[in-house]
mmCIF file of C-alpha atoms and ligand atoms in Angstrom:
data_model
loop_
_atom_site.group_PDB
_atom_site.id
_atom_site.type_symbol
_atom_site.label_atom_id
_atom_site.label_comp_id
_atom_site.label_asym_id
_atom_site.label_seq_id
_atom_site.Cartn_x
_atom_site.Cartn_y
_atom_site.Cartn_z
ATOM 1 C CA MET A 266 67.897 -8.147 91.854
ATOM 2 C CA PRO A 267 67.171 -4.413 91.990
ATOM 3 C CA ASN A 268 69.698 -2.236 90.209
ATOM 4 C CA SER A 269 71.174 -0.716 93.367
ATOM 5 C CA ARG A 270 71.934 -4.206 94.802
ATOM 6 C CA ARG A 271 73.794 -5.224 91.639
ATOM 7 C CA ARG A 272 76.027 -2.201 91.569
ATOM 8 C CA PRO A 273 78.592 -3.475 94.140
ATOM 9 C CA VAL A 274 78.896 -6.744 92.188
ATOM 10 C CA ILE A 275 79.559 -4.887 88.940
ATOM 11 C CA LEU A 276 82.022 -2.571 90.677
ATOM 12 C CA THR A 277 83.937 -5.525 92.114
ATOM 13 C CA ALA A 278 84.096 -7.171 88.692
ATOM 14 C CA VAL A 279 85.415 -3.957 87.106
ATOM 15 C CA LEU A 280 88.006 -3.608 89.848
ATOM 16 C CA LEU A 281 89.175 -7.210 89.482
ATOM 17 C CA LEU A 282 89.483 -6.696 85.731
ATOM 18 C CA ALA A 283 91.510 -3.520 86.256
ATOM 19 C CA VAL A 284 93.873 -5.349 88.595
ATOM 20 C CA ALA A 285 94.262 -8.216 86.101
ATOM 21 C CA VAL A 286 94.985 -5.811 83.224
ATOM 22 C CA ALA A 287 97.479 -3.851 85.284
ATOM 23 C CA GLY A 288 99.266 -7.133 86.096
ATOM 24 C CA SER A 289 102.435 -6.582 88.047
ATOM 25 C CA HIS A 290 102.690 -2.910 87.048
ATOM 26 C CA PRO A 291 101.806 -0.636 89.938
ATOM 27 C CA ALA A 292 98.830 1.664 89.543
ATOM 28 C CA GLY A 293 99.574 4.829 87.598
ATOM 29 C CA ALA A 294 103.209 3.932 86.858
ATOM 30 C CA GLN A 295 103.648 6.716 84.316
ATOM 31 C CA THR A 296 106.373 8.935 85.625
ATOM 32 C CA LEU A 297 109.367 6.593 85.393
ATOM 33 C CA LYS A 298 108.351 5.629 81.848
ATOM 34 C CA ALA A 299 108.028 9.289 80.858
ATOM 35 C CA VAL A 300 111.360 10.200 82.463
ATOM 36 C CA LYS A 301 113.157 7.316 80.730
ATOM 37 C CA GLU A 302 111.652 8.237 77.353
ATOM 38 C CA ARG A 303 112.550 11.897 77.810
ATOM 39 C CA GLY A 304 116.078 10.976 78.896
ATOM 40 C CA THR A 305 116.137 13.573 81.668
ATOM 41 C CA LEU A 306 114.527 14.113 85.066
ATOM 42 C CA ASN A 307 112.644 17.386 85.464
ATOM 43 C CA CYS A 308 113.390 18.625 88.954
ATOM 44 C CA GLY A 309 111.783 21.681 90.574
ATOM 45 C CA VAL A 310 114.188 23.693 92.724
ATOM 46 C CA SER A 311 114.275 27.145 94.298
ATOM 47 C CA GLN A 312 115.318 30.161 92.285
ATOM 48 C CA GLY A 313 118.622 30.439 94.060
ATOM 49 C CA LEU A 314 119.243 29.564 97.653
ATOM 50 C CA LEU A 315 122.925 29.092 98.505
ATOM 51 C CA GLY A 316 123.696 25.576 99.687
ATOM 52 C CA PHE A 317 120.298 24.236 98.633
ATOM 53 C CA SER A 318 119.950 25.089 94.959
ATOM 54 C CA SER A 319 121.884 27.755 93.142
ATOM 55 C CA MET A 320 123.367 28.159 89.688
ATOM 56 C CA ASP A 321 126.948 29.299 89.086
ATOM 57 C CA ASP A 322 128.242 31.465 86.221
ATOM 58 C CA LYS A 323 128.692 28.355 84.066
ATOM 59 C CA ASN A 324 124.982 27.575 84.498
ATOM 60 C CA THR A 325 125.734 24.576 86.713
ATOM 61 C CA TRP A 326 123.330 23.920 89.558
ATOM 62 C CA SER A 327 124.579 22.791 92.937
ATOM 63 C CA GLY A 328 123.228 22.312 96.432
ATOM 64 C CA PHE A 329 121.575 19.920 98.823
ATOM 65 C CA ASP A 330 118.191 19.901 97.027
ATOM 66 C CA VAL A 331 119.975 19.680 93.676
ATOM 67 C CA ASP A 332 121.958 16.620 94.814
ATOM 68 C CA ILE A 333 118.784 14.779 95.781
ATOM 69 C CA CYS A 334 117.636 15.104 92.170
ATOM 70 C CA ARG A 335 121.072 14.142 90.868
ATOM 71 C CA ALA A 336 120.913 11.021 93.057
ATOM 72 C CA VAL A 337 117.537 10.099 91.539
ATOM 73 C CA ALA A 338 118.891 10.690 88.013
ATOM 74 C CA ALA A 339 121.960 8.589 88.777
ATOM 75 C CA ALA A 340 119.748 5.791 90.146
ATOM 76 C CA ILE A 341 117.665 5.828 86.958
ATOM 77 C CA PHE A 342 120.204 6.577 84.234
ATOM 78 C CA GLY A 343 123.562 5.950 85.909
ATOM 79 C CA ASP A 344 124.245 9.601 85.099
ATOM 80 C CA PRO A 345 123.711 12.456 87.589
ATOM 81 C CA ALA A 346 123.838 14.990 84.754
ATOM 82 C CA LYS A 347 120.542 13.835 83.299
ATOM 83 C CA VAL A 348 118.503 16.389 85.236
ATOM 84 C CA THR A 349 116.780 19.511 83.972
ATOM 85 C CA PHE A 350 116.429 21.967 86.824
ATOM 86 C CA VAL A 351 113.313 24.120 86.852
ATOM 87 C CA PRO A 352 113.632 27.113 89.212
ATOM 88 C CA LEU A 353 110.332 27.863 90.935
ATOM 89 C CA ASP A 354 109.225 30.532 93.367
ATOM 90 C CA ALA A 355 107.329 29.513 96.465
ATOM 91 C CA ALA A 356 103.876 30.274 95.076
ATOM 92 C CA ALA A 357 104.383 28.414 91.753
ATOM 93 C CA ARG A 358 106.075 25.244 93.000
ATOM 94 C CA PHE A 359 103.125 22.930 93.693
ATOM 95 C CA ALA A 360 101.265 23.839 90.499
ATOM 96 C CA ALA A 361 104.429 22.894 88.582
ATOM 97 C CA LEU A 362 104.209 19.424 90.097
ATOM 98 C CA GLN A 363 100.459 19.126 89.542
ATOM 99 C CA SER A 364 100.738 20.141 85.884
ATOM 100 C CA ASN A 365 103.571 17.651 85.144
ATOM 101 C CA ARG A 366 106.079 20.410 84.522
ATOM 102 C CA VAL A 367 108.349 18.697 87.013
ATOM 103 C CA ASP A 368 108.599 15.023 88.028
ATOM 104 C CA VAL A 369 109.823 15.803 91.500
ATOM 105 C CA LEU A 370 109.926 18.932 93.608
ATOM 106 C CA SER A 371 113.132 19.233 95.640
ATOM 107 C CA ARG A 372 112.767 22.791 96.861
ATOM 108 C CA ASN A 373 113.017 23.363 100.602
ATOM 109 C CA SER A 374 109.334 22.530 100.912
ATOM 110 C CA THR A 375 107.739 21.739 104.235
ATOM 111 C CA TRP A 376 105.756 18.533 104.584
ATOM 112 C CA THR A 377 102.382 19.524 106.038
ATOM 113 C CA MET A 378 99.055 17.757 106.227
ATOM 114 C CA SER A 379 97.215 20.359 104.147
ATOM 115 C CA ARG A 380 99.722 20.119 101.319
ATOM 116 C CA GLU A 381 99.120 16.391 101.028
ATOM 117 C CA GLY A 382 95.407 16.640 101.762
ATOM 118 C CA SER A 383 94.522 19.381 99.327
ATOM 119 C CA LEU A 384 97.212 19.610 96.657
ATOM 120 C CA GLY A 385 97.312 16.023 95.372
ATOM 121 C CA LEU A 386 100.929 15.498 96.250
ATOM 122 C CA MET A 387 102.960 13.394 98.659
ATOM 123 C CA PHE A 388 106.223 13.985 100.443
ATOM 124 C CA THR A 389 108.683 11.120 100.114
ATOM 125 C CA GLY A 390 110.569 11.712 103.355
ATOM 126 C CA VAL A 391 112.322 14.350 105.414
ATOM 127 C CA ALA A 392 115.576 15.333 103.743
ATOM 128 C CA TYR A 393 116.231 18.169 106.169
ATOM 129 C CA TYR A 394 114.683 18.820 109.579
ATOM 130 C CA ASP A 395 114.306 22.568 109.826
ATOM 131 C CA GLY A 396 112.337 25.140 111.783
ATOM 132 C CA GLN A 397 111.385 28.783 111.353
ATOM 133 C CA GLY A 398 113.546 31.518 112.801
ATOM 134 C CA PHE A 399 114.235 35.251 112.727
ATOM 135 C CA LEU A 400 117.163 37.249 111.372
ATOM 136 C CA LEU A 401 117.796 40.867 112.262
ATOM 137 C CA ARG A 402 120.522 43.463 112.618
ATOM 138 C CA ARG A 403 122.930 42.791 115.469
ATOM 139 C CA ASP A 404 122.831 46.469 116.448
ATOM 140 C CA ALA A 405 119.045 46.318 116.977
ATOM 141 C CA GLY A 406 119.981 45.135 120.474
ATOM 142 C CA ILE A 407 117.353 42.364 120.474
ATOM 143 C CA ASP A 408 118.300 38.906 121.635
ATOM 144 C CA THR A 409 115.005 37.093 121.952
ATOM 145 C CA ALA A 410 112.022 36.808 119.629
ATOM 146 C CA LEU A 411 109.797 37.869 122.523
ATOM 147 C CA GLN A 412 111.138 41.411 122.028
ATOM 148 C CA LEU A 413 109.851 41.592 118.424
ATOM 149 C CA GLY A 414 106.432 43.111 119.263
ATOM 150 C CA GLY A 415 105.569 46.022 116.944
ATOM 151 C CA LYS A 416 108.352 45.203 114.440
ATOM 152 C CA THR A 417 107.868 44.870 110.695
ATOM 153 C CA VAL A 418 108.728 41.377 109.505
ATOM 154 C CA CYS A 419 109.559 40.431 105.903
ATOM 155 C CA THR A 420 108.461 37.080 104.565
ATOM 156 C CA GLN A 421 107.765 35.348 101.270
ATOM 157 C CA ILE A 422 104.293 34.763 99.815
ATOM 158 C CA GLY A 423 103.121 31.155 99.433
ATOM 159 C CA THR A 424 105.173 29.722 102.289
ATOM 160 C CA THR A 425 104.378 28.052 105.594
ATOM 161 C CA THR A 426 106.280 30.954 107.111
ATOM 162 C CA GLU A 427 103.323 33.355 106.897
ATOM 163 C CA LEU A 428 100.951 31.368 109.129
ATOM 164 C CA ASN A 429 103.658 30.439 111.683
ATOM 165 C CA LEU A 430 104.584 34.087 111.950
ATOM 166 C CA SER A 431 101.088 35.316 112.732
ATOM 167 C CA ASP A 432 100.499 32.343 115.086
ATOM 168 C CA TYR A 433 103.644 33.139 117.056
ATOM 169 C CA PHE A 434 102.874 36.839 117.444
ATOM 170 C CA ARG A 435 99.247 36.128 118.327
ATOM 171 C CA ALA A 436 100.190 33.469 120.887
ATOM 172 C CA ASN A 437 102.610 35.899 122.547
ATOM 173 C CA ASP A 438 100.217 38.835 122.337
ATOM 174 C CA MET A 439 102.603 40.945 120.261
ATOM 175 C CA ALA A 440 101.665 43.444 117.539
ATOM 176 C CA LEU A 441 102.870 42.432 114.084
ATOM 177 C CA LYS A 442 103.395 44.207 110.785
ATOM 178 C CA VAL A 443 104.042 41.849 107.871
ATOM 179 C CA LEU A 444 105.630 42.684 104.544
ATOM 180 C CA ALA A 445 105.125 39.648 102.256
ATOM 181 C CA LEU A 446 106.937 39.589 98.931
ATOM 182 C CA GLY A 447 106.942 37.300 95.888
ATOM 183 C CA THR A 448 110.518 36.080 95.612
ATOM 184 C CA ALA A 449 113.440 35.430 97.922
ATOM 185 C CA ASP A 450 115.452 38.200 96.252
ATOM 186 C CA GLU A 451 112.672 40.759 96.725
ATOM 187 C CA THR A 452 112.264 39.696 100.333
ATOM 188 C CA LEU A 453 115.972 39.989 101.087
ATOM 189 C CA LYS A 454 116.197 43.342 99.288
ATOM 190 C CA ALA A 455 113.315 44.719 101.336
ATOM 191 C CA TYR A 456 115.162 43.700 104.497
ATOM 192 C CA ASP A 457 118.448 45.108 103.210
ATOM 193 C CA ASP A 458 116.671 48.387 102.325
ATOM 194 C CA ARG A 459 115.304 48.526 105.879
ATOM 195 C CA LYS A 460 111.693 48.242 104.728
ATOM 196 C CA CYS A 461 111.375 45.692 107.517
ATOM 197 C CA ASP A 462 113.274 45.159 110.744
ATOM 198 C CA VAL A 463 113.280 41.394 110.686
ATOM 199 C CA LEU A 464 113.506 38.628 108.083
ATOM 200 C CA THR A 465 111.781 35.348 108.837
ATOM 201 C CA SER A 466 112.019 31.975 107.106
ATOM 202 C CA ASP A 467 113.342 28.479 107.745
ATOM 203 C CA VAL A 468 116.594 28.786 109.705
ATOM 204 C CA SER A 469 118.611 27.042 106.959
ATOM 205 C CA GLN A 470 117.402 29.686 104.524
ATOM 206 C CA LEU A 471 118.329 32.479 106.905
ATOM 207 C CA TYR A 472 121.896 31.106 106.939
ATOM 208 C CA ALA A 473 121.882 31.079 103.132
ATOM 209 C CA GLU A 474 120.334 34.518 102.688
ATOM 210 C CA ARG A 475 122.586 36.122 105.296
ATOM 211 C CA LEU A 476 125.613 35.292 103.127
ATOM 212 C CA LYS A 477 124.192 37.468 100.353
ATOM 213 C CA LEU A 478 124.199 40.568 102.569
ATOM 214 C CA ALA A 479 127.154 42.971 102.402
ATOM 215 C CA ALA A 480 128.243 42.323 106.000
ATOM 216 C CA PRO A 481 126.830 38.936 107.063
ATOM 217 C CA ASP A 482 128.338 39.255 110.547
ATOM 218 C CA SER A 483 126.222 42.314 111.262
ATOM 219 C CA HIS A 484 123.094 40.137 111.245
ATOM 220 C CA ILE A 485 122.135 37.567 113.851
ATOM 221 C CA ILE A 486 119.690 34.680 113.944
ATOM 222 C CA LEU A 487 117.650 34.652 117.139
ATOM 223 C CA PRO A 488 117.711 31.467 119.244
ATOM 224 C CA GLU A 489 113.956 30.768 119.020
ATOM 225 C CA VAL A 490 112.805 28.194 116.495
ATOM 226 C CA ILE A 491 109.050 28.730 116.276
ATOM 227 C CA SER A 492 107.872 25.824 114.106
ATOM 228 C CA LYS A 493 108.632 22.384 112.736
ATOM 229 C CA GLU A 494 109.652 22.577 109.077
ATOM 230 C CA PRO A 495 110.374 19.074 107.848
ATOM 231 C CA LEU A 496 111.670 19.706 104.323
ATOM 232 C CA GLY A 497 111.608 17.010 101.702
ATOM 233 C CA PRO A 498 111.040 16.025 98.097
ATOM 234 C CA ALA A 499 107.445 15.812 96.869
ATOM 235 C CA VAL A 500 105.811 13.918 94.009
ATOM 236 C CA ARG A 501 102.289 13.715 92.586
ATOM 237 C CA GLN A 502 99.806 11.346 94.174
ATOM 238 C CA GLY A 503 98.733 8.320 92.122
ATOM 239 C CA ASP A 504 102.058 6.908 90.962
ATOM 240 C CA ASP A 505 103.219 4.546 93.679
ATOM 241 C CA GLN A 506 106.169 3.246 91.682
ATOM 242 C CA TRP A 507 107.590 6.750 91.309
ATOM 243 C CA PHE A 508 106.870 7.617 94.919
ATOM 244 C CA ASN A 509 108.797 4.499 95.989
ATOM 245 C CA LEU A 510 111.679 5.240 93.666
ATOM 246 C CA VAL A 511 112.240 8.761 94.983
ATOM 247 C CA LYS A 512 111.641 7.701 98.584
ATOM 248 C CA TRP A 513 114.044 4.729 98.499
ATOM 249 C CA THR A 514 116.743 6.574 96.602
ATOM 250 C CA PHE A 515 116.743 9.120 99.404
ATOM 251 C CA TYR A 516 116.689 6.398 102.077
ATOM 252 C CA ALA A 517 119.566 4.650 100.308
ATOM 253 C CA LEU A 518 121.672 7.784 100.833
ATOM 254 C CA ILE A 519 120.971 7.723 104.575
ATOM 255 C CA ASN A 520 121.539 3.970 104.829
ATOM 256 C CA ALA A 521 124.825 4.434 102.965
ATOM 257 C CA GLU A 522 126.005 6.907 105.581
ATOM 258 C CA GLU A 523 124.953 4.579 108.379
ATOM 259 C CA LEU A 524 126.858 1.697 106.752
ATOM 260 C CA GLY A 525 129.941 3.828 106.077
ATOM 261 C CA VAL A 526 129.519 3.593 102.305
ATOM 262 C CA LYS A 527 130.883 6.734 100.596
ATOM 263 C CA SER A 528 131.309 7.881 97.017
ATOM 264 C CA ALA A 529 135.064 7.258 97.190
ATOM 265 C CA THR A 530 134.671 3.777 98.695
ATOM 266 C CA ILE A 531 131.787 2.496 96.603
ATOM 267 C CA ASP A 532 134.033 0.058 94.711
ATOM 268 C CA ASP A 533 135.105 -1.508 98.014
ATOM 269 C CA ALA A 534 131.453 -1.662 99.078
ATOM 270 C CA VAL A 535 130.657 -3.668 95.958
ATOM 271 C CA LYS A 536 133.169 -6.299 97.168
ATOM 272 C CA SER A 537 131.894 -6.232 100.778
ATOM 273 C CA GLN A 538 130.699 -9.393 102.554
ATOM 274 C CA ASN A 539 128.452 -7.386 104.922
ATOM 275 C CA PRO A 540 124.884 -8.463 104.025
ATOM 276 C CA ASN A 541 123.452 -4.975 104.636
ATOM 277 C CA ILE A 542 126.017 -3.385 102.346
ATOM 278 C CA ARG A 543 125.517 -6.133 99.752
ATOM 279 C CA ARG A 544 121.769 -5.474 99.646
ATOM 280 C CA LEU A 545 122.324 -1.718 99.433
ATOM 281 C CA VAL A 546 124.784 -1.857 96.543
ATOM 282 C CA GLY A 547 122.900 -4.602 94.714
ATOM 283 C CA THR A 548 125.296 -7.535 94.975
ATOM 284 C CA GLU A 549 122.514 -9.365 96.815
ATOM 285 C CA GLY A 550 118.723 -9.235 96.375
ATOM 286 C CA GLU A 551 116.541 -7.648 93.716
ATOM 287 C CA PHE A 552 115.849 -4.251 95.186
ATOM 288 C CA GLY A 553 116.683 -2.252 92.076
ATOM 289 C CA GLU A 554 114.372 -4.405 89.981
ATOM 290 C CA GLN A 555 111.571 -3.803 92.472
ATOM 291 C CA LEU A 556 111.842 -0.090 91.698
ATOM 292 C CA GLY A 557 111.998 -0.617 87.930
ATOM 293 C CA LEU A 558 115.740 0.105 87.977
ATOM 294 C CA ALA A 559 119.063 -1.717 87.641
ATOM 295 C CA LYS A 560 120.483 -3.787 90.519
ATOM 296 C CA ASP A 561 123.081 -1.161 91.370
ATOM 297 C CA TRP A 562 120.643 1.806 91.556
ATOM 298 C CA ALA A 563 121.765 2.826 95.045
ATOM 299 C CA ALA A 564 125.472 2.358 94.288
ATOM 300 C CA ARG A 565 125.020 4.636 91.271
ATOM 301 C CA ALA A 566 123.396 7.299 93.421
ATOM 302 C CA VAL A 567 126.093 7.190 96.117
ATOM 303 C CA ARG A 568 128.915 7.105 93.566
ATOM 304 C CA ALA A 569 127.472 10.238 91.947
ATOM 305 C CA VAL A 570 126.699 12.448 94.936
ATOM 306 C CA GLY A 571 127.969 10.653 98.032
ATOM 307 C CA ASN A 572 125.956 9.446 101.004
ATOM 308 C CA TYR A 573 123.622 11.683 103.016
ATOM 309 C CA GLY A 574 126.414 12.934 105.288
ATOM 310 C CA GLU A 575 128.638 13.779 102.334
ATOM 311 C CA ILE A 576 125.799 15.673 100.660
ATOM 312 C CA TYR A 577 125.086 17.555 103.876
ATOM 313 C CA GLU A 578 128.681 18.523 104.680
ATOM 314 C CA ARG A 579 129.554 19.543 101.119
ATOM 315 C CA ASN A 580 126.543 21.787 100.606
ATOM 316 C CA VAL A 581 125.413 23.160 103.931
ATOM 317 C CA GLY A 582 127.727 21.720 106.600
ATOM 318 C CA THR A 583 131.315 22.123 107.668
ATOM 319 C CA GLN A 584 132.749 22.029 104.147
ATOM 320 C CA SER A 585 130.430 24.819 102.980
ATOM 321 C CA LYS A 586 130.179 28.544 103.573
ATOM 322 C CA LEU A 587 126.922 27.995 105.459
ATOM 323 C CA SER A 588 128.542 25.782 108.123
ATOM 324 C CA ILE A 589 125.222 24.675 109.614
ATOM 325 C CA PRO A 590 125.789 22.103 112.395
ATOM 326 C CA ARG A 591 124.194 18.690 111.688
ATOM 327 C CA GLY A 592 121.897 19.044 114.728
ATOM 328 C CA LEU A 593 118.648 17.138 114.174
ATOM 329 C CA ASN A 594 119.976 16.050 110.791
ATOM 330 C CA ALA A 595 122.666 13.862 112.308
ATOM 331 C CA LEU A 596 121.973 10.144 112.065
ATOM 332 C CA TRP A 597 119.898 8.597 114.858
ATOM 333 C CA THR A 598 123.058 6.738 115.902
ATOM 334 C CA GLN A 599 124.836 10.055 116.402
ATOM 335 C CA GLY A 600 122.356 12.089 118.381
ATOM 336 C CA GLY A 601 120.146 13.239 115.515
ATOM 337 C CA ILE A 602 116.843 11.970 114.129
ATOM 338 C CA GLN A 603 117.765 11.008 110.565
ATOM 339 C CA TYR A 604 116.678 7.383 110.351
ATOM 340 C CA ALA A 605 115.967 5.366 107.226
ATOM 341 C CA PRO A 606 114.033 2.103 107.025
ATOM 342 C CA PRO A 607 116.336 -0.701 105.910
ATOM 343 C CA VAL A 608 116.966 -2.013 102.404
ATOM 344 C CA ARG A 609 115.886 -5.550 103.192
HETATM 345 N N1 GSH B 807 109.708 25.629 103.934
HETATM 346 C C1 GSH B 807 108.781 26.689 103.723
HETATM 347 C C2 GSH B 807 109.446 27.937 103.114
HETATM 348 C C3 GSH B 807 109.988 27.675 101.753
HETATM 349 C C4 GSH B 807 110.420 28.934 100.969
HETATM 350 O O1 GSH B 807 110.002 29.088 99.816
HETATM 351 N N2 GSH B 807 111.227 29.784 101.566
HETATM 352 C C5 GSH B 807 111.712 30.943 100.864
HETATM 353 C C6 GSH B 807 112.382 31.819 101.881
HETATM 354 S S1 GSH B 807 114.001 32.309 101.608
HETATM 355 C C7 GSH B 807 112.616 30.483 99.722
HETATM 356 O O2 GSH B 807 113.240 29.457 99.806
HETATM 357 N N3 GSH B 807 112.675 31.185 98.639
HETATM 358 C C8 GSH B 807 113.525 30.805 97.535
HETATM 359 C C9 GSH B 807 112.860 31.045 96.224
HETATM 360 O O3 GSH B 807 111.722 31.538 96.167
HETATM 361 O O4 GSH B 807 113.472 30.684 95.200
HETATM 362 C C10 GSH B 807 107.650 26.213 102.827
HETATM 363 O O5 GSH B 807 107.698 25.097 102.332
HETATM 364 O O6 GSH B 807 106.704 26.972 102.622
#
């Protein structure tokens, strides 16, 4: 047999051998092992975005993105404190994931095709459905984005925001001047110093940044939402076990809300006869084991940070200073589009 004809046979044999050696361990299952050995989850967050990830004067991190990582840590270790937060600016975040500096990136990052296609990472779900908007001074007398032609707009380098901005102005035949800066603080300062007329970013971030201004009420967010910004946690490609673990921990939080399981009622949930609740909290089935975790992985996560709704309301919703309505982020049963596949 000529050499070229034998190659597929040899390849198949090598592949079969690889599968046999790997046994039941999923391909590339390195991350969970490394995290367990290290004793802490390295989680990439933003440098300080109220409601999403910010550090208080006692060096304690809190926020929506922070709680996703705490949920993962609780699922793994039974302890939401076993997280090391790594603040990252927009331009540095994906390299931090690629270079193993963080195990998961939970940093208001938009799931786009090019990020998965060219950066070697994968998004595990949509934690927050967002869209890009515009913030400007109330006394500018502008009430629609279509009046923004000729204005200078501040934005942050390394974000999806830059392309959406130029697309929107081009599509509406409006002149645009862009001032792109490196960090959120620099961007907000430029706006505050009137170096630009308008600040653009994901609407949730506009709510957060507005609270840092001296008179938040003097600034409005225009009604137009010019893009889809599905924000979610991202992991490296090539470790399916880890991808599943982060993905299902997040879905467990949504399923918990749907099933009415809360942090304060988790002990009742453990006694529940409802089969869906039993599977979620681990009194039935082997779902934790399938992720390389204990049976009660999801119960640990919910006990630590609450279900999705609790996380939302505490950090960015009605119980927070941001007070962002649930909108698209309400459950599918309540007029929103948050929907998790079942634990079954
Ligand atoms: N979702 C967009 C924008 C994300 C983003 O980085 N937005 C800025 C605008 S405020 C931000 O969060 N900065 C916080 C920081 O750099 O720490 C993306 O993934 O590119």
